[in-house]
Amino acid sequence: MTPVLEVRDLRKVFGDLVAVDGISFAVGEGEIYGFLGPNGAGKTTTISMICGLLKPTEGEVLVQGLSVADDPRAVKRRMGVVPQEVALYEELSARANLEFWGGIFDLRGKEMKDRVAELLDQVGLDERASEPVKNFSGGMKRRLNLAMGLVHDPQLILLDEPTVGIDPQARHKILEIVKQIVAKGRTVLYTTHYLEEAEDLCDRLAIIDNGCILAEGSVDELKAQLGEGSLLTVQGGFGAADLTTAASGVSGLQPVEIADGRGMLLVGRDGPGVSHALEGLFQAGLTFDDISIKEPNLEDLFLRLTGRELRD
Amino acid sequence: MWPLIRKDLLRRRARPASTLVMVAFPLFMSLALGSVIGGGGDGPEFPTISILVENRDEDGFLSRALVGALSSPQSEGYLEATIVGAEGRELMEMGKASALLIIPVGFTAAILDGTAAELRIVRNPSEGIKPEIVVQGAELVAAWLDQGSRLLGGELGQLRGMIEGGKIPPAARVGALAGAVTERMAAADGILFPPVVGIGSAKEATDEDDGRLSAKGIFGYVLLMTSVMALLFVAVRSVTDLFEEQNSGMLRRQFTSPQPVWRIMTAKFLFSLTLGLVVMTILAIFGLALGWLEVPEHPLAAILLGVTFNLAACSLVALIVGLSRNEKQAGILSWLIVMGMSAMGGSMVPLQQLPAGMRAVSDFTLNFWVIDGLTRVMFESAGLGEVGRNLAVLTVAGLVLAVAADALLVRRFREVGA
Ligand SMILES: Nc1ncnc2c1ncn2[C@@H]1O[C@H](COP(=O)(O)OP(=O)(O)OP(=O)(O)O)[C@@H](O)[C@H]1O
Ligand SMILES: [Mg+2]
């Protein structure tokens, strides 16, 4: 089956900055595909190329087999874009905004009325639908911003950080809506730099940085890249080399990320266990100020892939 | 296309201030000028008023401009201004004038500094209505100067620095100043510089039989002149809305829809045209209801002139916006062009009273073609045939400019997506 969205070797160069550096992936029907990456990773640039706002320097984008470059209007009909920056007519009501957007997608009459009413209800704005958007809170604007992209019931929805800068309650609401859309068989590309969102929402995701996909797969697959086991994090007055040497002498202990005074090590599930590992490190003469043990998450994977935290 | 036009009309309705100002401006001007010139009596003639002007602020450029405006040939016929020295009061007491206008020492400086500036008027007690007219006229000037100085504030001081410095100021400074002034104008959301030059100068000379227009005609004529200017500003406001949409991200958002860029641009153009026609209709209805205008013998000619003028106005503004590199430049350019065309095309000073030098270039303004045509249709019962040339010029200008403008707008805004 043709994927709903297929991106091949996409590249975008601005002057001497390579914003997107050869990205390829495919998303199937009913799937939420996540784009997880820090500020400046190239998420928005990729979305802009997918929706035809930006011309790729190289590569191509296919939506249900149609090329964005060759057939932009047909592709745009199948696609709903929710921009990272809220874009609404502040002086118009929520309903008028949605009706305008429906109108330019050729929705008319009763079909339009029903669709707009349904969406207002879905995003929980039906009671304030007639008020000018300028009276809305940030979270309400975000919800309307999302609804705008859904008016024409597109097959593919591109969401660029739809929850940035809002409170947990509003965020929860937006995530709920996204889940509802996908339950109806729609396909979503979801960019975020919130790890929990990506873990909670996405069927598959790509971790991107500096315009490249560093790792791709389901949340479990990605975690498995760290290895099976528990993650042991230690802090203290040791040097990186001491810890590396000490760890190599302990069976079932693998370094993940080691620096002076700080180390992250994977304690293999099939090995002798955490207490054994710690004992081994103590015996090597190391002392720690802080020790923690947890299940590995995507943050740890990101740290391992880039040597940096996801959020700065 | 309709949803695109509709949303702009709805947005205007939700924020009507700027449109209302544009409707109010010509009405206010007509009322103010009409009552100064034509009010007071219902006689068909302007009284000729003699005034004496004593300029004690001889070095100030504003006072010199004021004296110049008063004694310019355009006001000849109904206003005779004589420049006098200290002997002014004596002359008036001898019955040589209706009033004496004294421009005090430091008048220009006071206005530039934004401190109180006072024009003094001494009436001739032996005359009734005429000195009153002078007082009203002077009050109007004062109000305008006051508004101008308040609107411009600090920039006026800079302007003075440039003018009094005697040196040619660097272009960048003039540019920056023009930018600041335009910004303030924009912030005032449509408050215009009133046509100071035109004060009290609306005299109708086309009516060859008696050479004077009735008081009623004056209101209608001023309404027509100033409405044309207001409609140009309506076009500027509507077309430059593209920048507002660019800034709010809505333009970019629209580019993610299947609507091609040219259609989005054309819709903005049609919206501007529609709004212009709405404002024009409202003004016409006011004019008729107030009795300032009468339904002409050939209404179709009037309507066609109005429509083709609006078309040409929107096209011209769209062209300017399409050629500008940024919002600021578009604002300055369109403001300059609209003001220039209005000054030279008969929106500030009646065409017949324009100095010859300005009249020579009137033909290159849209204002001239519509005002000339409408004056003849409204006041001289001209029909389609007699204003055919006006209609042709406006239509051709409108269509040619529209095609060029649309292409430029597409080129100008296409990159917004990136
Ligand atoms: N129009 C442009 N011209 C030049 N550089 C650009 C342009 N757009 C983006 N960039 C650069 O490309 C890189 C990727 O930017 P992009 O907006 O795609 O990042 P992002 O992942 O969406 O980040 P954020 O989380 O902050 O939204 C950045 O370094 C950015 O400065
Ligand atoms: Mg972004």
Coordinates of C-alpha atoms in Angstrom, one line a residue, chain B residues 27-400:
Chain B
L27 CA -18.4 65.1 5.5
F28 CA -16.6 67.1 8.1
M29 CA -14.6 68.9 5.6
S30 CA -17.6 69.9 3.6
L31 CA -19.4 71.0 6.6
A32 CA -16.5 73.0 7.9
L33 CA -15.6 74.6 4.6
G34 CA -19.1 74.9 3.4
S35 CA -20.2 76.8 6.5
V36 CA -17.2 79.1 6.5
I37 CA -17.6 80.0 2.8
G38 CA -21.2 79.5 2.0
G39 CA -23.0 79.5 5.3
G40 CA -24.4 82.4 7.1
G41 CA -26.7 83.5 4.4
D42 CA -28.5 81.6 1.6
G43 CA -27.4 84.0 -1.0
P44 CA -25.7 82.5 -4.0
E45 CA -22.7 84.7 -3.8
F46 CA -19.6 84.6 -1.7
P47 CA -19.1 87.8 0.1
T48 CA -15.7 89.3 -0.7
I49 CA -13.8 89.7 2.5
S50 CA -10.8 91.9 3.0
I51 CA -8.5 91.1 5.7
L52 CA -5.2 92.6 6.9
V53 CA -2.4 90.3 7.9
E54 CA 0.3 91.4 10.2
N55 CA 3.1 88.9 10.4
R56 CA 5.2 89.5 13.5
D57 CA 6.8 86.1 13.1
E58 CA 8.7 87.0 10.0
D59 CA 11.4 84.3 10.2
G60 CA 9.1 81.4 10.8
F61 CA 8.4 79.2 7.9
L62 CA 4.9 78.2 9.0
S63 CA 3.8 81.9 9.3
R64 CA 5.3 82.6 5.9
A65 CA 3.4 79.6 4.5
L66 CA 0.2 80.9 6.1
V67 CA 0.7 84.3 4.7
G68 CA 1.5 82.8 1.3
A69 CA -1.6 80.7 1.4
L70 CA -3.8 83.7 2.3
S71 CA -2.5 85.9 -0.4
S72 CA -2.2 83.3 -3.1
P73 CA -4.1 83.9 -6.4
Q74 CA -6.4 81.0 -5.6
S75 CA -8.2 82.9 -3.0
E76 CA -8.6 85.9 -5.2
G77 CA -12.1 87.0 -5.7
Y78 CA -13.6 86.4 -2.3
L79 CA -10.7 86.9 0.0
E80 CA -8.4 89.9 -0.3
A81 CA -5.5 89.7 2.1
T82 CA -3.2 92.6 2.4
I83 CA 0.0 92.3 4.3
V84 CA 0.5 95.1 6.6
G85 CA 2.8 96.3 9.3
A86 CA 2.0 98.0 12.6
E87 CA -0.4 100.3 10.9
G88 CA -3.0 97.4 10.5
R89 CA -5.3 98.4 13.3
E90 CA -5.5 102.0 12.1
L91 CA -6.3 100.8 8.6
M92 CA -9.1 98.6 9.8
E93 CA -10.6 101.4 11.9
M94 CA -10.7 103.3 8.7
G95 CA -13.0 100.6 7.3
K96 CA -10.4 99.1 5.0
A97 CA -11.0 95.5 6.1
S98 CA -13.3 93.2 7.9
A99 CA -10.6 91.9 10.2
L100 CA -7.0 92.0 11.2
L101 CA -5.1 88.8 11.6
I102 CA -2.0 89.0 13.7
I103 CA 0.5 86.3 13.7
P104 CA 2.4 86.7 16.9
V105 CA 6.2 86.6 17.4
G106 CA 7.4 83.0 17.9
F107 CA 4.3 81.5 16.3
T108 CA 6.2 78.9 14.2
A109 CA 8.5 78.0 17.1
A110 CA 5.5 77.5 19.4
I111 CA 3.8 75.2 17.1
L112 CA 7.0 73.2 16.5
D113 CA 7.6 72.9 20.2
G114 CA 4.0 72.0 20.8
T115 CA 3.4 74.9 23.2
A116 CA 0.4 77.1 22.9
A117 CA 0.4 79.2 19.7
E118 CA -2.2 81.9 19.3
L119 CA -3.4 83.6 16.2
R120 CA -5.0 86.9 17.1
I121 CA -7.9 88.3 15.2
V122 CA -9.3 91.8 15.6
R123 CA -12.7 92.2 14.1
N124 CA -14.1 95.2 12.5
P125 CA -17.0 96.1 14.8
S126 CA -18.8 97.9 12.1
E127 CA -19.3 94.8 10.0
G128 CA -21.6 91.9 10.9
I129 CA -21.1 88.5 9.4
K130 CA -17.8 89.0 7.6
P131 CA -15.5 89.2 10.5
E132 CA -17.2 86.1 11.9
I133 CA -16.3 84.2 8.8
V134 CA -12.7 85.2 9.3
V135 CA -12.8 84.1 12.9
Q136 CA -14.2 80.7 11.9
G137 CA -11.7 80.3 9.2
A138 CA -8.8 81.1 11.5
E139 CA -10.2 78.7 14.1
L140 CA -10.1 76.0 11.5
V141 CA -6.5 76.8 10.6
A142 CA -5.6 76.8 14.3
A143 CA -7.3 73.5 14.8
W144 CA -5.5 72.0 12.0
L145 CA -2.1 73.3 13.0
D146 CA -2.8 72.1 16.5
Q147 CA -3.8 68.6 15.4
G148 CA -0.8 68.5 13.1
S149 CA 1.6 69.5 15.8
R150 CA 0.1 67.0 18.3
L151 CA 0.1 64.2 15.7
L152 CA 3.7 64.8 14.8
G153 CA 5.2 65.8 18.1
G154 CA 8.9 65.1 18.2
E155 CA 9.3 64.7 14.5
L156 CA 8.4 68.4 14.0
G157 CA 11.3 69.4 16.0
Q158 CA 13.6 67.3 13.9
L159 CA 12.1 68.8 10.8
R160 CA 12.8 72.2 12.1
G161 CA 16.4 71.3 12.8
M162 CA 16.7 70.2 9.2
I163 CA 15.0 73.3 7.7
E164 CA 16.7 75.8 9.9
G165 CA 20.0 74.1 9.7
G166 CA 20.3 75.5 6.2
K167 CA 22.2 72.5 5.0
I168 CA 20.7 69.8 2.9
P169 CA 19.9 67.0 5.4
P170 CA 21.3 63.6 4.6
A171 CA 18.8 61.4 2.7
A172 CA 18.8 58.8 5.4
R173 CA 17.6 61.3 8.0
V174 CA 14.9 62.5 5.8
G175 CA 13.9 58.9 5.2
A176 CA 13.9 58.1 8.9
L177 CA 11.8 61.1 9.6
A178 CA 9.3 60.3 6.9
G179 CA 9.1 56.8 8.3
A180 CA 8.5 58.1 11.8
V181 CA 5.8 60.5 10.5
T182 CA 4.1 57.8 8.5
E183 CA 4.1 55.5 11.5
R184 CA 2.4 58.1 13.6
M185 CA -0.1 58.6 10.9
A186 CA -0.8 54.9 10.8
A187 CA -1.0 54.8 14.6
A188 CA -3.7 57.5 14.4
D189 CA -5.5 55.1 12.2
G190 CA -6.5 57.3 9.4
I191 CA -6.5 60.8 10.8
L192 CA -5.4 62.9 7.9
F193 CA -3.6 66.1 7.4
P194 CA -6.4 68.2 6.4
P195 CA -5.9 70.1 3.2
V196 CA -4.6 73.3 4.8
V197 CA -3.9 74.9 1.5
G198 CA -7.4 74.6 0.5
I199 CA -8.8 76.6 3.3
G200 CA -11.6 78.8 2.3
S201 CA -10.7 78.5 -1.3
A202 CA -13.5 76.5 -2.7
K203 CA -14.9 78.8 -5.3
E204 CA -16.8 77.4 -8.2
A205 CA -15.9 79.0 -11.5
T206 CA -17.4 76.6 -13.9
D207 CA -20.8 78.0 -13.5
E208 CA -20.2 80.6 -16.2
D209 CA -23.6 82.4 -15.9
D210 CA -23.1 84.0 -12.6
G211 CA -19.6 82.8 -11.9
R212 CA -20.7 81.8 -8.3
L213 CA -22.0 78.7 -6.9
S214 CA -24.8 78.5 -4.4
A215 CA -24.1 77.7 -0.8
K216 CA -25.6 74.3 -1.4
G217 CA -23.3 73.7 -4.3
I218 CA -20.3 74.5 -2.2
F219 CA -21.1 71.7 0.2
G220 CA -21.6 69.2 -2.6
Y221 CA -18.4 70.4 -4.4
V222 CA -16.2 70.1 -1.3
L223 CA -17.8 66.8 -0.5
L224 CA -16.9 65.5 -4.0
M225 CA -13.3 66.8 -3.8
T226 CA -12.5 65.4 -0.4
S227 CA -14.4 62.1 -1.0
V228 CA -12.0 61.4 -3.8
M229 CA -9.1 61.8 -1.5
A230 CA -10.8 59.7 1.2
L231 CA -11.4 56.9 -1.3
L232 CA -7.7 56.9 -2.2
F233 CA -6.9 56.4 1.5
V234 CA -9.5 53.7 1.8
A235 CA -7.7 51.9 -1.1
V236 CA -4.4 52.3 0.7
R237 CA -5.8 50.9 3.9
S238 CA -7.4 47.9 2.2
V239 CA -4.5 46.9 0.0
T240 CA -1.9 47.3 2.7
D241 CA -3.9 44.9 4.7
L242 CA -1.8 42.3 2.9
F243 CA 1.1 43.4 5.3
E244 CA -1.2 42.9 8.3
E245 CA -2.0 39.4 7.0
Q246 CA 1.6 38.7 6.4
N247 CA 2.5 39.7 10.0
S248 CA -0.3 37.7 11.6
G249 CA 0.9 34.6 9.7
M250 CA -2.5 34.4 7.9
L251 CA -1.0 35.0 4.5
R252 CA 1.4 32.1 5.0
R253 CA -1.4 30.0 6.2
Q254 CA -3.5 30.7 3.1
F255 CA -0.6 29.6 1.0
T256 CA -0.9 26.2 2.5
S257 CA -4.4 26.0 1.0
P258 CA -5.1 25.0 -2.6
Q259 CA -5.8 28.6 -3.5
P260 CA -3.2 29.9 -5.8
V261 CA -1.3 33.0 -4.8
W262 CA -2.7 35.0 -7.7
R263 CA -6.2 34.3 -6.5
I264 CA -5.4 35.4 -3.0
M265 CA -4.0 38.7 -4.4
T266 CA -6.9 39.2 -6.7
A267 CA -9.3 38.7 -3.9
K268 CA -7.6 41.4 -1.9
F269 CA -7.9 43.7 -4.8
L270 CA -11.6 42.9 -5.3
F271 CA -12.1 43.5 -1.6
S272 CA -10.5 46.9 -1.8
L273 CA -12.7 47.7 -4.7
T274 CA -15.8 46.6 -2.9
L275 CA -15.0 48.5 0.2
G276 CA -14.3 51.6 -1.9
L277 CA -17.6 51.3 -3.5
V278 CA -19.3 50.8 -0.2
V279 CA -17.7 54.0 1.3
M280 CA -18.5 55.9 -1.9
T281 CA -22.1 54.8 -1.7
I282 CA -22.4 55.9 1.9
L283 CA -20.9 59.3 1.1
A284 CA -23.3 59.7 -1.8
I285 CA -26.2 58.8 0.4
F286 CA -25.1 61.3 3.0
G287 CA -24.6 64.0 0.4
L288 CA -28.1 63.4 -1.0
A289 CA -29.7 63.2 2.4
L290 CA -28.1 66.4 3.6
G291 CA -29.2 68.1 0.4
W292 CA -25.6 68.8 -0.6
L293 CA -26.0 66.8 -3.7
E294 CA -28.9 66.2 -6.0
V295 CA -29.5 63.1 -8.1
P296 CA -28.0 64.2 -11.4
E297 CA -29.8 64.1 -14.8
H298 CA -27.5 61.2 -15.8
P299 CA -26.9 59.1 -12.8
L300 CA -25.3 56.3 -14.8
A301 CA -22.5 58.7 -15.8
A302 CA -21.9 59.5 -12.1
I303 CA -22.0 55.8 -11.1
L304 CA -19.6 54.8 -13.9
L305 CA -17.2 57.6 -13.0
G306 CA -17.3 56.4 -9.4
V307 CA -16.7 52.8 -10.2
T308 CA -13.9 53.4 -12.7
F309 CA -12.2 55.8 -10.3
N310 CA -12.3 53.2 -7.5
L311 CA -10.9 50.6 -9.9
A312 CA -8.1 52.9 -10.9
A313 CA -7.4 53.9 -7.3
C314 CA -7.1 50.3 -6.1
S315 CA -4.9 49.4 -9.0
L316 CA -2.6 52.2 -8.4
V317 CA -2.2 51.5 -4.7
A318 CA -1.8 47.8 -5.5
L319 CA 1.0 48.7 -7.9
I320 CA 2.7 50.8 -5.3
V321 CA 2.5 48.0 -2.7
G322 CA 3.7 45.5 -5.4
L323 CA 6.7 47.7 -6.1
S324 CA 7.6 48.4 -2.5
R325 CA 10.3 46.5 -0.7
N326 CA 8.6 46.5 2.7
E327 CA 5.7 47.7 4.6
K328 CA 7.3 51.0 5.6
Q329 CA 8.2 51.9 2.1
A330 CA 4.7 51.0 0.9
G331 CA 3.2 53.2 3.5
I332 CA 5.5 56.2 2.7
L333 CA 5.1 55.9 -1.0
S334 CA 1.4 55.5 -1.1
W335 CA 1.0 58.4 1.4
L336 CA 3.1 60.7 -0.7
I337 CA 1.4 59.7 -4.0
V338 CA -2.1 60.1 -2.6
M339 CA -1.3 63.4 -1.0
G340 CA 0.5 64.6 -4.1
M341 CA -2.3 63.6 -6.4
S342 CA -4.8 65.1 -4.1
A343 CA -3.0 68.4 -4.0
M344 CA -2.5 68.6 -7.8
G345 CA -5.6 66.9 -8.9
G346 CA -8.2 69.1 -7.2
S347 CA -8.9 67.4 -3.9
M348 CA -7.4 70.1 -1.8
V349 CA -7.8 73.2 -4.0
P350 CA -10.6 73.4 -6.6
L351 CA -9.2 72.6 -10.1
Q352 CA -10.1 76.0 -11.4
Q353 CA -8.1 77.7 -8.8
L354 CA -5.0 75.6 -9.0
P355 CA -1.9 77.6 -9.9
A356 CA -1.0 77.1 -13.5
G357 CA 2.1 75.1 -12.6
M358 CA 0.0 72.5 -10.7
R359 CA -2.8 72.5 -13.2
A360 CA -0.3 71.5 -15.8
V361 CA 0.3 68.2 -14.1
S362 CA -3.3 67.6 -13.0
D363 CA -3.9 65.4 -16.0
F364 CA -1.6 62.8 -14.5
T365 CA -3.6 62.4 -11.4
L366 CA -6.6 60.1 -11.0
N367 CA -8.3 62.9 -8.9
F368 CA -8.4 65.2 -11.8
W369 CA -10.3 62.8 -14.1
V370 CA -12.9 61.9 -11.6
I371 CA -13.4 65.3 -10.1
D372 CA -13.6 67.0 -13.5
G373 CA -16.1 64.4 -14.7
L374 CA -18.2 64.3 -11.6
T375 CA -18.4 68.1 -11.3
R376 CA -19.8 68.3 -14.8
V377 CA -22.2 65.4 -14.2
M378 CA -23.4 66.6 -10.8
F379 CA -23.5 70.3 -11.4
E380 CA -23.8 70.8 -15.1
S381 CA -26.0 67.9 -16.2
A382 CA -23.3 66.4 -18.3
G383 CA -24.1 63.0 -19.8
L384 CA -22.0 59.9 -20.6
G385 CA -20.8 61.4 -23.9
E386 CA -19.5 64.5 -22.3
V387 CA -17.4 62.6 -19.7
G388 CA -16.4 59.9 -22.1
R389 CA -12.8 60.9 -22.1
N390 CA -12.8 60.8 -18.3
L391 CA -14.3 57.4 -18.2
A392 CA -11.9 56.1 -20.8
V393 CA -8.9 57.4 -19.0
L394 CA -10.0 56.0 -15.7
T395 CA -11.0 52.6 -17.2
V396 CA -7.8 52.2 -19.1
A397 CA -5.6 53.3 -16.2
G398 CA -7.6 51.0 -13.9
L399 CA -7.3 47.9 -16.1
V400 CA -3.7 48.4 -17.2

